[in-house]
Coordinates of C-alpha atoms and ligand atoms in Angstrom, one line a residue:
M1 CA 135.4 168.4 150.0
T2 CA 132.5 166.1 149.4
D3 CA 131.9 165.0 152.9
A4 CA 129.1 166.7 154.8
P5 CA 130.4 167.6 158.2
P6 CA 129.0 165.4 160.9
G7 CA 126.8 166.7 163.7
S8 CA 123.9 169.0 163.6
C9 CA 123.9 172.5 162.1
P10 CA 120.9 174.4 163.4
A11 CA 119.2 177.0 161.2
T12 CA 120.1 180.6 162.0
F13 CA 117.6 182.4 159.8
A14 CA 113.9 182.5 160.5
N15 CA 111.9 182.3 157.2
E16 CA 108.7 184.1 156.7
P17 CA 106.0 181.6 157.6
H18 CA 104.0 180.2 154.6
V19 CA 100.3 180.8 154.6
D20 CA 98.1 178.1 156.1
F21 CA 95.0 178.0 153.9
S22 CA 93.2 175.6 156.2
I23 CA 92.5 178.7 158.3
Q24 CA 89.3 180.5 157.2
A25 CA 90.7 183.9 157.9
N26 CA 93.6 183.3 155.4
R27 CA 91.2 182.1 152.8
D28 CA 89.1 185.1 153.3
A29 CA 92.1 187.5 153.1
M30 CA 93.2 185.9 149.8
R31 CA 89.7 186.0 148.3
S32 CA 89.2 189.6 149.2
A33 CA 92.7 190.6 147.9
I34 CA 91.8 188.9 144.6
E35 CA 88.6 191.0 144.3
R36 CA 90.5 194.2 145.2
V37 CA 93.1 193.5 142.6
R38 CA 90.5 192.6 140.0
Q39 CA 89.2 196.2 140.3
K40 CA 92.7 197.4 139.4
L41 CA 93.2 195.3 136.3
G42 CA 93.8 197.3 133.2
C43 CA 96.4 199.5 135.0
H44 CA 99.3 201.1 133.2
C45 CA 102.9 201.2 134.6
P46 CA 105.4 203.7 133.1
L47 CA 109.2 203.2 133.4
V48 CA 110.7 204.7 136.6
I49 CA 114.0 206.4 136.0
N50 CA 115.5 208.4 138.9
G51 CA 112.2 208.3 140.6
N52 CA 110.4 209.8 137.5
P53 CA 107.6 208.0 135.7
T54 CA 108.6 207.8 132.1
E55 CA 106.5 207.0 129.1
T56 CA 107.7 205.3 125.9
S57 CA 106.3 205.0 122.4
N58 CA 105.8 201.2 122.7
R59 CA 103.9 199.3 125.4
I60 CA 103.9 195.7 126.7
V61 CA 100.5 194.2 127.2
S62 CA 100.1 191.7 129.9
V63 CA 97.0 189.4 129.9
I64 CA 95.7 186.8 132.4
P65 CA 97.2 183.5 131.2
Y66 CA 94.1 181.5 132.2
D67 CA 91.7 184.1 130.7
F68 CA 93.6 185.8 127.9
A69 CA 90.8 188.1 126.9
V70 CA 91.4 190.1 130.1
E71 CA 94.3 192.5 130.4
V72 CA 96.2 192.6 133.6
G73 CA 97.7 195.9 132.5
T74 CA 100.3 197.5 130.3
T75 CA 103.8 198.8 130.9
A76 CA 106.0 201.1 129.0
S77 CA 108.7 199.4 127.0
A78 CA 112.2 200.7 127.5
E79 CA 114.7 201.1 124.7
A80 CA 118.5 201.6 124.7
A81 CA 118.2 205.3 125.3
H82 CA 116.3 204.6 128.6
A83 CA 119.1 202.3 129.7
D84 CA 121.5 205.2 129.1
Q85 CA 119.4 207.5 131.2
A86 CA 119.0 205.1 134.1
V87 CA 122.8 204.3 134.1
E88 CA 123.5 208.0 134.1
A89 CA 121.3 208.6 137.1
A90 CA 122.7 205.5 138.9
R91 CA 126.2 206.8 138.4
A92 CA 125.3 210.1 140.0
A93 CA 123.7 208.4 143.0
Q94 CA 125.6 205.2 143.7
R95 CA 128.7 206.7 145.4
D96 CA 126.6 208.3 148.1
W97 CA 124.6 205.1 148.6
S98 CA 127.8 203.1 148.8
R99 CA 129.2 205.3 151.5
R100 CA 126.3 205.0 153.8
P101 CA 126.7 202.5 156.7
A102 CA 125.7 198.9 155.8
A103 CA 123.3 199.1 158.7
E104 CA 121.4 202.0 157.0
R105 CA 121.1 200.1 153.7
A106 CA 120.0 197.0 155.6
E107 CA 117.4 199.0 157.5
R108 CA 115.8 200.2 154.2
L109 CA 115.6 196.6 153.0
R110 CA 113.9 195.6 156.2
R111 CA 111.5 198.4 155.7
L112 CA 110.8 197.0 152.2
A113 CA 110.2 193.6 153.7
D114 CA 107.7 195.2 156.1
L115 CA 105.9 197.0 153.3
M116 CA 105.6 193.6 151.5
R117 CA 104.1 192.1 154.6
K118 CA 101.5 194.9 154.7
E119 CA 100.5 194.2 151.1
F120 CA 101.1 190.5 151.3
F121 CA 97.8 189.1 149.9
E122 CA 97.5 191.8 147.3
L123 CA 101.0 191.1 145.9
A124 CA 100.1 187.4 145.8
A125 CA 96.8 188.3 144.0
W126 CA 98.8 190.1 141.3
E127 CA 100.8 187.0 140.8
V128 CA 97.6 184.9 140.5
F129 CA 96.4 187.2 137.7
E130 CA 99.6 187.9 135.9
S131 CA 101.5 184.6 136.3
A132 CA 98.6 182.2 136.8
K133 CA 100.2 181.1 140.1
P134 CA 97.9 179.1 142.3
W135 CA 97.3 180.5 145.8
R136 CA 99.9 178.4 147.6
E137 CA 102.6 179.2 145.0
A138 CA 101.8 182.9 144.8
T139 CA 101.9 183.4 148.5
A140 CA 105.1 181.4 148.8
D141 CA 106.7 183.7 146.3
V142 CA 105.9 186.7 148.3
C143 CA 107.3 185.0 151.4
E144 CA 110.5 184.3 149.5
A145 CA 110.8 188.0 148.4
I146 CA 110.5 189.0 152.1
D147 CA 113.1 186.5 153.0
F148 CA 115.5 187.8 150.5
C149 CA 115.2 191.3 151.8
E150 CA 115.8 190.2 155.4
Y151 CA 118.5 187.7 154.6
Y152 CA 120.6 189.9 152.4
A153 CA 120.2 192.8 154.9
Q154 CA 121.6 190.5 157.6
E155 CA 124.4 189.1 155.4
A156 CA 125.5 192.5 154.1
Q157 CA 125.9 193.6 157.7
R158 CA 128.0 190.5 158.4
L159 CA 130.2 191.3 155.4
A160 CA 130.7 194.8 156.6
S161 CA 131.8 193.8 160.1
C162 CA 135.5 193.9 160.9
H163 CA 137.7 191.4 159.1
G164 CA 141.4 191.7 159.7
A165 CA 144.6 190.1 160.8
D166 CA 146.6 192.6 162.9
V167 CA 150.1 192.0 164.2
P168 CA 152.2 194.3 166.4
G169 CA 153.1 197.3 164.3
E170 CA 150.8 196.4 161.4
E171 CA 147.1 196.7 161.0
N172 CA 145.4 194.6 158.2
R173 CA 141.9 195.2 157.2
F174 CA 139.9 193.3 154.6
V175 CA 136.9 195.3 153.2
Y176 CA 134.3 194.8 150.6
L177 CA 133.5 197.5 148.0
P178 CA 130.4 197.5 145.9
R179 CA 131.0 196.8 142.2
G180 CA 129.0 199.8 141.1
I181 CA 126.0 199.5 138.8
A182 CA 124.1 196.2 138.6
A183 CA 121.7 195.3 135.8
V184 CA 119.1 192.9 137.2
I185 CA 117.6 190.7 134.5
A186 CA 114.9 188.5 135.8
P187 CA 112.5 185.7 134.6
W188 CA 108.8 185.6 135.0
N189 CA 108.3 182.4 136.9
F190 CA 109.1 183.7 140.4
P191 CA 108.0 187.1 139.4
L192 CA 108.5 188.9 142.7
A193 CA 111.0 186.7 144.6
I194 CA 113.8 186.4 142.0
L195 CA 113.7 190.0 141.0
T196 CA 113.6 191.1 144.6
G197 CA 116.5 188.7 145.5
M198 CA 118.9 189.9 142.9
T199 CA 117.9 193.6 143.5
A200 CA 118.2 193.4 147.3
A201 CA 121.6 191.7 147.0
A202 CA 122.8 194.5 144.8
L203 CA 121.4 197.3 147.0
A204 CA 122.5 195.7 150.3
T205 CA 126.1 195.7 149.2
G206 CA 126.0 199.4 148.1
N207 CA 125.4 199.0 144.4
A208 CA 122.8 200.7 142.3
A209 CA 120.2 198.4 140.7
I210 CA 118.5 198.7 137.3
M211 CA 115.6 196.2 137.2
K212 CA 114.7 194.6 133.8
P213 CA 111.8 192.3 134.7
A214 CA 110.6 189.7 132.2
E215 CA 108.0 191.0 129.7
Q216 CA 105.4 188.5 131.1
S217 CA 105.6 189.8 134.7
S218 CA 106.4 193.5 134.4
V219 CA 103.2 194.6 136.2
I220 CA 104.1 192.7 139.4
A221 CA 107.6 194.1 139.1
S222 CA 106.2 197.7 139.2
H223 CA 105.0 197.0 142.7
L224 CA 108.5 196.2 143.8
M225 CA 109.7 199.6 142.3
R226 CA 106.9 201.4 144.1
L227 CA 107.6 199.8 147.5
G228 CA 111.3 200.2 147.1
L229 CA 110.9 204.0 146.9
E230 CA 108.5 204.0 149.7
A231 CA 111.0 202.1 151.8
G232 CA 113.5 204.9 151.3
I233 CA 115.7 203.4 148.6
P234 CA 117.1 206.6 147.0
P235 CA 115.5 207.2 143.5
G236 CA 118.9 207.3 141.8
V237 CA 119.9 203.8 142.9
L238 CA 116.8 201.9 141.9
H239 CA 115.3 202.0 138.4
Y240 CA 112.5 200.1 136.7
L241 CA 113.0 199.3 133.0
P242 CA 110.5 196.8 131.7
G243 CA 111.1 196.1 128.0
R244 CA 112.2 193.5 125.5
G245 CA 115.2 191.5 126.5
E246 CA 116.9 191.8 123.1
E247 CA 116.5 195.6 123.3
V248 CA 116.8 197.1 126.7
G249 CA 118.3 193.9 128.3
A250 CA 121.0 193.7 125.7
A251 CA 121.7 197.5 126.0
L252 CA 122.2 197.1 129.7
V253 CA 124.5 194.1 129.3
E254 CA 126.7 196.0 126.9
H255 CA 126.6 199.3 128.6
P256 CA 130.1 200.6 129.3
H257 CA 129.2 201.6 132.9
V258 CA 127.3 198.5 134.0
H259 CA 129.6 196.5 136.1
L260 CA 127.5 193.5 137.0
I261 CA 124.8 191.6 135.4
A262 CA 122.6 189.5 137.7
F263 CA 120.6 187.2 135.4
T264 CA 118.2 184.4 136.0
G265 CA 116.5 182.8 133.1
S266 CA 117.1 180.3 130.2
R267 CA 120.4 178.7 129.3
D268 CA 120.6 180.2 125.8
V269 CA 120.0 183.8 127.0
G270 CA 122.3 183.3 130.0
L271 CA 125.2 182.0 127.9
A272 CA 124.7 184.7 125.3
I273 CA 124.9 187.4 128.0
H274 CA 128.0 185.7 129.4
A275 CA 129.7 185.8 126.0
R276 CA 128.5 189.4 125.2
A277 CA 129.7 190.7 128.6
A278 CA 133.1 189.1 128.0
A279 CA 133.3 190.5 124.5
V280 CA 132.9 194.1 125.6
S281 CA 135.0 193.8 128.8
G282 CA 138.3 195.7 128.4
R283 CA 137.1 197.2 125.1
S284 CA 134.2 199.6 125.4
C285 CA 134.4 199.3 129.2
K286 CA 137.5 199.4 131.3
F287 CA 136.9 196.6 133.7
V288 CA 135.8 192.9 133.5
K289 CA 132.1 192.7 133.7
K290 CA 130.8 190.3 136.4
V291 CA 128.0 187.9 135.2
I292 CA 125.9 185.9 137.6
A293 CA 123.7 183.6 135.5
E294 CA 121.3 181.2 137.1
M295 CA 119.8 179.1 134.3
G296 CA 117.7 176.0 133.5
G297 CA 117.5 172.5 134.7
K298 CA 116.5 169.0 133.6
N299 CA 115.8 167.7 137.1
A300 CA 115.3 164.1 138.1
I301 CA 114.0 162.1 141.0
V302 CA 115.2 158.5 141.5
V303 CA 112.6 156.0 143.0
D304 CA 114.5 153.2 144.6
R305 CA 113.2 149.7 144.9
D306 CA 112.6 150.0 148.6
A307 CA 111.1 153.5 148.4
D308 CA 107.9 154.4 150.2
L309 CA 105.8 154.7 147.1
D310 CA 103.1 156.8 148.7
E311 CA 105.6 159.4 149.6
A312 CA 107.4 159.1 146.3
V313 CA 104.2 159.5 144.3
A314 CA 103.2 162.6 146.2
G315 CA 106.7 164.1 146.0
V316 CA 107.0 163.5 142.3
V317 CA 103.5 164.7 141.4
Y318 CA 103.9 168.0 143.2
S319 CA 107.5 168.6 142.0
A320 CA 106.5 167.8 138.4
F321 CA 103.2 169.5 138.1
G322 CA 103.0 172.3 140.8
F323 CA 102.8 175.7 139.0
Q324 CA 102.3 173.8 135.8
G325 CA 105.9 172.4 135.9
Q326 CA 107.2 175.9 135.3
K327 CA 109.8 176.0 138.1
C328 CA 113.5 175.8 137.3
S329 CA 113.6 173.2 140.1
A330 CA 110.7 171.1 138.7
C331 CA 111.0 167.4 138.3
S332 CA 110.9 166.6 134.6
R333 CA 112.4 163.1 134.7
V334 CA 111.7 160.3 137.2
V335 CA 114.0 157.3 137.1
V336 CA 112.4 154.2 138.6
L337 CA 114.1 151.0 139.6
E338 CA 112.6 148.2 137.4
D339 CA 111.3 146.1 140.4
V340 CA 108.8 148.9 141.3
Y341 CA 108.5 150.5 137.8
D342 CA 105.0 149.2 136.9
A343 CA 103.5 149.7 140.4
F344 CA 104.9 153.2 140.7
L345 CA 103.9 154.2 137.2
H346 CA 100.3 153.1 137.8
R347 CA 100.0 155.1 141.1
L348 CA 101.8 158.1 139.6
T349 CA 99.4 158.2 136.7
E350 CA 96.3 157.9 138.9
A351 CA 97.5 160.6 141.3
T352 CA 98.3 163.0 138.5
R353 CA 94.9 162.4 136.8
S354 CA 93.2 163.7 139.9
L355 CA 95.1 167.0 140.1
P356 CA 92.6 169.9 140.0
V357 CA 93.1 171.9 136.8
G358 CA 91.5 175.4 136.4
P359 CA 91.9 179.2 136.9
A360 CA 94.7 180.1 139.3
E361 CA 92.2 182.3 141.3
E362 CA 90.3 179.2 142.4
P363 CA 91.6 178.0 145.7
A364 CA 91.6 174.3 144.8
T365 CA 93.6 174.7 141.6
I366 CA 97.0 173.0 141.4
V367 CA 97.5 173.2 137.7
S368 CA 96.5 176.3 135.8
A369 CA 97.4 177.8 132.5
V370 CA 101.0 178.1 131.3
I371 CA 102.5 181.6 131.0
D372 CA 101.8 182.5 127.4
E373 CA 100.9 181.3 123.9
E374 CA 104.5 180.7 122.9
A375 CA 105.1 178.5 126.0
R376 CA 101.9 176.6 125.3
N377 CA 103.0 175.9 121.7
R378 CA 106.5 174.9 122.7
I379 CA 105.1 172.4 125.3
L380 CA 102.6 171.0 122.8
E381 CA 105.5 170.4 120.4
Y382 CA 107.3 168.4 123.2
I383 CA 104.1 166.4 123.7
A384 CA 104.1 165.5 120.1
I385 CA 107.8 164.5 120.4
G386 CA 106.9 162.4 123.5
R387 CA 104.4 160.4 121.5
E388 CA 107.1 159.4 119.2
E389 CA 109.8 158.8 121.8
G390 CA 107.8 156.9 124.4
R391 CA 104.4 155.6 125.7
E392 CA 101.8 158.3 126.6
V393 CA 100.3 157.0 129.8
L394 CA 98.5 160.2 130.7
G395 CA 97.4 163.2 128.8
V396 CA 94.9 165.2 130.7
D397 CA 92.4 166.9 128.5
V398 CA 91.7 170.5 129.7
G399 CA 88.4 170.7 127.7
D400 CA 86.9 174.1 127.4
F401 CA 89.5 175.8 129.5
A402 CA 91.7 175.8 126.4
K403 CA 89.3 178.2 124.7
R404 CA 89.9 180.9 127.3
G405 CA 93.5 180.3 128.5
Y406 CA 96.9 178.9 127.6
Y407 CA 96.2 175.6 129.3
V408 CA 98.2 172.4 128.9
G409 CA 97.1 169.4 130.9
P410 CA 99.6 167.2 132.8
H411 CA 101.3 164.6 130.5
I412 CA 103.3 161.6 131.5
F413 CA 105.4 159.6 129.0
A414 CA 106.8 156.2 130.1
D415 CA 109.6 154.1 128.7
I416 CA 111.6 157.1 127.6
S417 CA 115.3 156.4 126.7
P418 CA 118.0 158.5 128.5
E419 CA 119.1 160.0 125.1
A420 CA 115.6 161.0 124.0
R421 CA 114.9 164.7 123.7
L422 CA 112.2 164.4 126.3
A423 CA 114.9 163.2 128.7
Q424 CA 117.5 165.8 127.8
E425 CA 115.9 169.1 127.0
E426 CA 114.2 171.5 129.5
I427 CA 110.5 171.7 128.6
F428 CA 109.3 174.0 131.3
G429 CA 105.8 172.7 131.4
P430 CA 103.6 169.9 132.9
V431 CA 105.3 167.1 131.0
L432 CA 107.1 164.2 132.8
A433 CA 109.4 161.6 131.3
V434 CA 109.6 158.2 133.2
L435 CA 112.7 156.2 132.7
K436 CA 113.5 152.6 133.8
A437 CA 116.8 151.6 135.5
S438 CA 118.0 148.1 136.3
D439 CA 120.1 149.2 139.3
L440 CA 121.3 152.2 141.2
D441 CA 124.4 152.6 139.0
E442 CA 122.3 152.9 135.9
A443 CA 119.9 155.3 137.7
F444 CA 122.6 157.6 138.7
R445 CA 124.2 157.5 135.3
I446 CA 120.9 158.5 133.8
V447 CA 120.4 161.3 136.3
N448 CA 123.9 162.7 135.6
G449 CA 123.7 162.2 131.9
V450 CA 122.4 165.6 131.0
D451 CA 123.9 169.1 130.5
Y452 CA 122.2 170.5 133.6
A453 CA 122.9 170.1 137.3
L454 CA 120.3 172.1 139.2
T455 CA 118.1 170.0 141.5
G456 CA 117.6 166.3 142.0
G457 CA 116.4 163.8 144.5
I458 CA 115.9 160.2 145.6
Y459 CA 113.2 158.3 147.5
S460 CA 114.9 155.3 149.2
R461 CA 114.8 153.6 152.6
S462 CA 118.3 152.4 152.3
P463 CA 120.9 154.5 154.3
A464 CA 123.6 153.1 152.0
H465 CA 121.8 154.2 148.9
L466 CA 121.1 157.6 150.4
D467 CA 124.8 157.9 151.1
R468 CA 125.6 157.0 147.5
A469 CA 123.1 159.6 146.3
R470 CA 124.8 162.3 148.5
R471 CA 128.1 161.5 146.8
E472 CA 127.1 160.6 143.3
I473 CA 124.1 162.7 142.1
E474 CA 125.6 165.8 140.5
V475 CA 123.2 168.7 141.3
G476 CA 123.3 172.0 143.1
N477 CA 120.4 171.1 145.3
L478 CA 119.9 167.5 146.3
Y479 CA 116.8 166.3 148.2
L480 CA 116.5 163.0 150.0
N481 CA 113.0 161.5 150.6
R482 CA 111.1 164.7 149.8
G483 CA 110.0 166.8 146.8
I484 CA 112.7 168.8 144.9
T485 CA 111.1 172.2 144.7
G486 CA 110.5 174.9 147.3
A487 CA 114.0 175.8 148.4
L488 CA 113.9 178.2 151.3
V489 CA 116.2 181.2 151.7
G490 CA 119.0 180.5 154.2
R491 CA 117.9 176.9 154.6
Q492 CA 118.4 175.5 151.1
P493 CA 120.6 178.0 149.3
F494 CA 119.7 177.6 145.7
G495 CA 121.5 177.2 142.4
G496 CA 123.2 174.8 140.1
F497 CA 126.3 174.1 138.0
K498 CA 127.2 172.6 134.6
L499 CA 124.9 174.5 132.3
S500 CA 122.5 175.4 135.1
G501 CA 124.5 178.2 136.5
I502 CA 127.6 180.3 136.9
G503 CA 126.9 181.8 140.2
S504 CA 126.9 180.8 143.8
K505 CA 123.8 180.0 145.7
A506 CA 120.9 182.5 146.0
G507 CA 119.9 182.8 149.6
G508 CA 123.2 181.4 150.8
Q509 CA 126.2 182.8 152.7
D510 CA 128.5 183.3 149.8
Y511 CA 125.9 184.9 147.5
L512 CA 126.7 188.5 148.3
L513 CA 130.4 188.0 147.6
Q514 CA 129.5 188.2 143.9
Y515 CA 128.3 191.7 144.3
V516 CA 131.4 193.1 145.8
L517 CA 135.1 193.7 145.2
P518 CA 137.5 192.7 148.1
K519 CA 140.2 195.1 149.1
T520 CA 143.0 194.6 151.6
I521 CA 144.4 197.7 153.5
T522 CA 147.6 197.4 155.4
E523 CA 149.0 200.2 157.6
N524 CA 152.3 200.4 159.2
T525 CA 151.3 201.5 162.8
M526 CA 154.9 202.1 164.0
R527 CA 154.2 205.7 163.8
R528 CA 156.9 208.3 163.7
G529 CA 154.7 211.2 164.7
F530 CA 151.8 212.8 162.8
A531 CA 151.8 215.7 160.3
P532 CA 149.7 218.6 161.6
P533 CA 146.3 218.8 160.0
E534 CA 146.2 220.8 156.8
Ligands
NAD1 P1 114.4 184.0 129.4 O1 115.9 183.6 129.4 O2 113.6 183.9 128.2 O3 114.3 185.5 130.0 C1 114.9 185.9 131.2 C2 115.1 187.4 131.1 O4 116.2 187.7 130.1 C3 113.9 188.2 130.7 O5 113.9 189.4 131.5 C4 114.2 188.5 129.3 O6 113.6 189.7 128.8 C5 115.7 188.7 129.3 N1 116.4 188.6 128.0 C6 116.0 187.9 126.9 N2 116.9 188.0 125.9 C7 117.9 188.9 126.4 C8 119.0 189.4 125.8 N3 119.4 189.1 124.6 N4 119.8 190.2 126.6 C9 119.5 190.5 127.8 N5 118.3 190.0 128.4 C10 117.5 189.2 127.7 O7 113.8 183.1 130.6 P2 112.3 183.0 131.1 O8 111.5 182.4 130.1 O9 111.9 184.4 131.7 O10 112.4 182.1 132.4 C11 112.4 180.7 132.3 C12 113.9 180.1 132.4 O11 114.5 180.6 133.6 C13 113.9 178.6 132.5 O12 114.9 178.1 131.7 C14 114.2 178.4 134.0 O13 114.8 177.1 134.2 C15 115.1 179.5 134.3 N6 115.1 179.8 135.7 C16 116.2 179.5 136.4 C17 116.3 179.7 137.8 C18 117.5 179.3 138.6 O14 117.6 179.8 139.8 N7 118.4 178.6 138.1 C19 115.2 180.3 138.4 C20 114.0 180.6 137.7 C21 114.0 180.4 136.3

């Protein structure tokens, strides 16, 4: 089971091309989209239930993380009663949606992808403002959202094509039924892509989807709702319920008519949802709830003694500090063979020191503010822990930026022990732990010695060592001689195991199987005449 099959396996899905900002026209397009969206800041987004804008007594306020005096906008904040209304409407509409041909549902998702292409730079600009995503990251997120629509449209049609095993006198058909109603509970860090991915998967397979975006990225999510309706998704099968996780999120998880919870987020919340869904299954609801939970990581890159250090430094720096280290796939540990430890550490520190820090709307920015005050405080606590557990070799001072935004400069801690909190716990910020290993055995032991198994990688020029890495590094996504972030739909299906996830790969061939129920239909075709029609 562990051998990768020999020979080449050409890609069969064409990803949306990433934006080349060395082209002036692209830079201009992004700049003018940022200015257009700036004029729309301060907007308000109500809930959308059954196509109807719905106001609530409470609101969620979203501010620009790198300029927190400025409001991106507000959204209504859903409560349990709104979850009931959305589920009721979904129950009324889902059967019709499920009976439409898969090709028709796929066509709506392709239309949604086209609408995203039309508003491409504006959608990215909303991400710049609401999530502090630098240009390259923001546009890549929109590309990924488009990819998810196209890929799941394609895959749903593949699932709906004929599967059977006929023999003379007997016809056997194997079909997939939608599960019913999906609660889609998303994180803020890929604010359009992950929400779109889970939603498109549910819709493509004939389910209704109730979107519960993260509080921090609910304005961006409102654009997905708007475009979904414009693409012809029936109002009853797509709902937008921003609100507090503990309130509307929990209400959806426990709702007796929600069949599936598609969750991406932190480990604690994911595990709590898993337990809660199991507890109500068979009691208040008469089926077993399906939970898909994609959770955190504590990802490591090994730097072998014969690694190309230039490449290793570039790969580690971008994987660790791109988007402020707030990717589930981000590198937060680098395990370096002792022969090259000092040389690598020195170059890593200097390369990181030169990373441009600033507002995400500036084209040169690589490191901007983290998502909110709570995140900043948590990361600062880890930095204090790092000072006790290791040697601080870099702590970039963000200066006056800290007065206006939730900035944390890149930090590197060397000589961290594998058991240290800095080496074990997900920090979700621009903090990197460097660990020393005497040989590859020890390096792999360190890499695998955490609760998570999401992404990982190695820089090495030894084919034998790369082979060992293939077999021995326990992660869902393994990268050899490249950075460990930036998985592409269809090309690097994404997701982990251990405490990183209980689902199969987003953007992969078996992903949609989680959204359906298989059914086998067998007919005896040795007919003995037909009854006349009634
Ligand atoms: P989070 O767990 O705090 O929140 C995720 C979502 O869950 C939000 O919409 C939130 O409102 C909701 N929620 C919170 N409490 C809830 C409850 N009791 N019941 C129902 N819903 C509830 O995560 P986050 O801070 O938004 O995202 C960061 C985390 O997500 C990191 O741990 C990161 O590693 C992980 N992540 C994982 C992947 C992956 O593919 N494995 C991808 C992106 C992010």
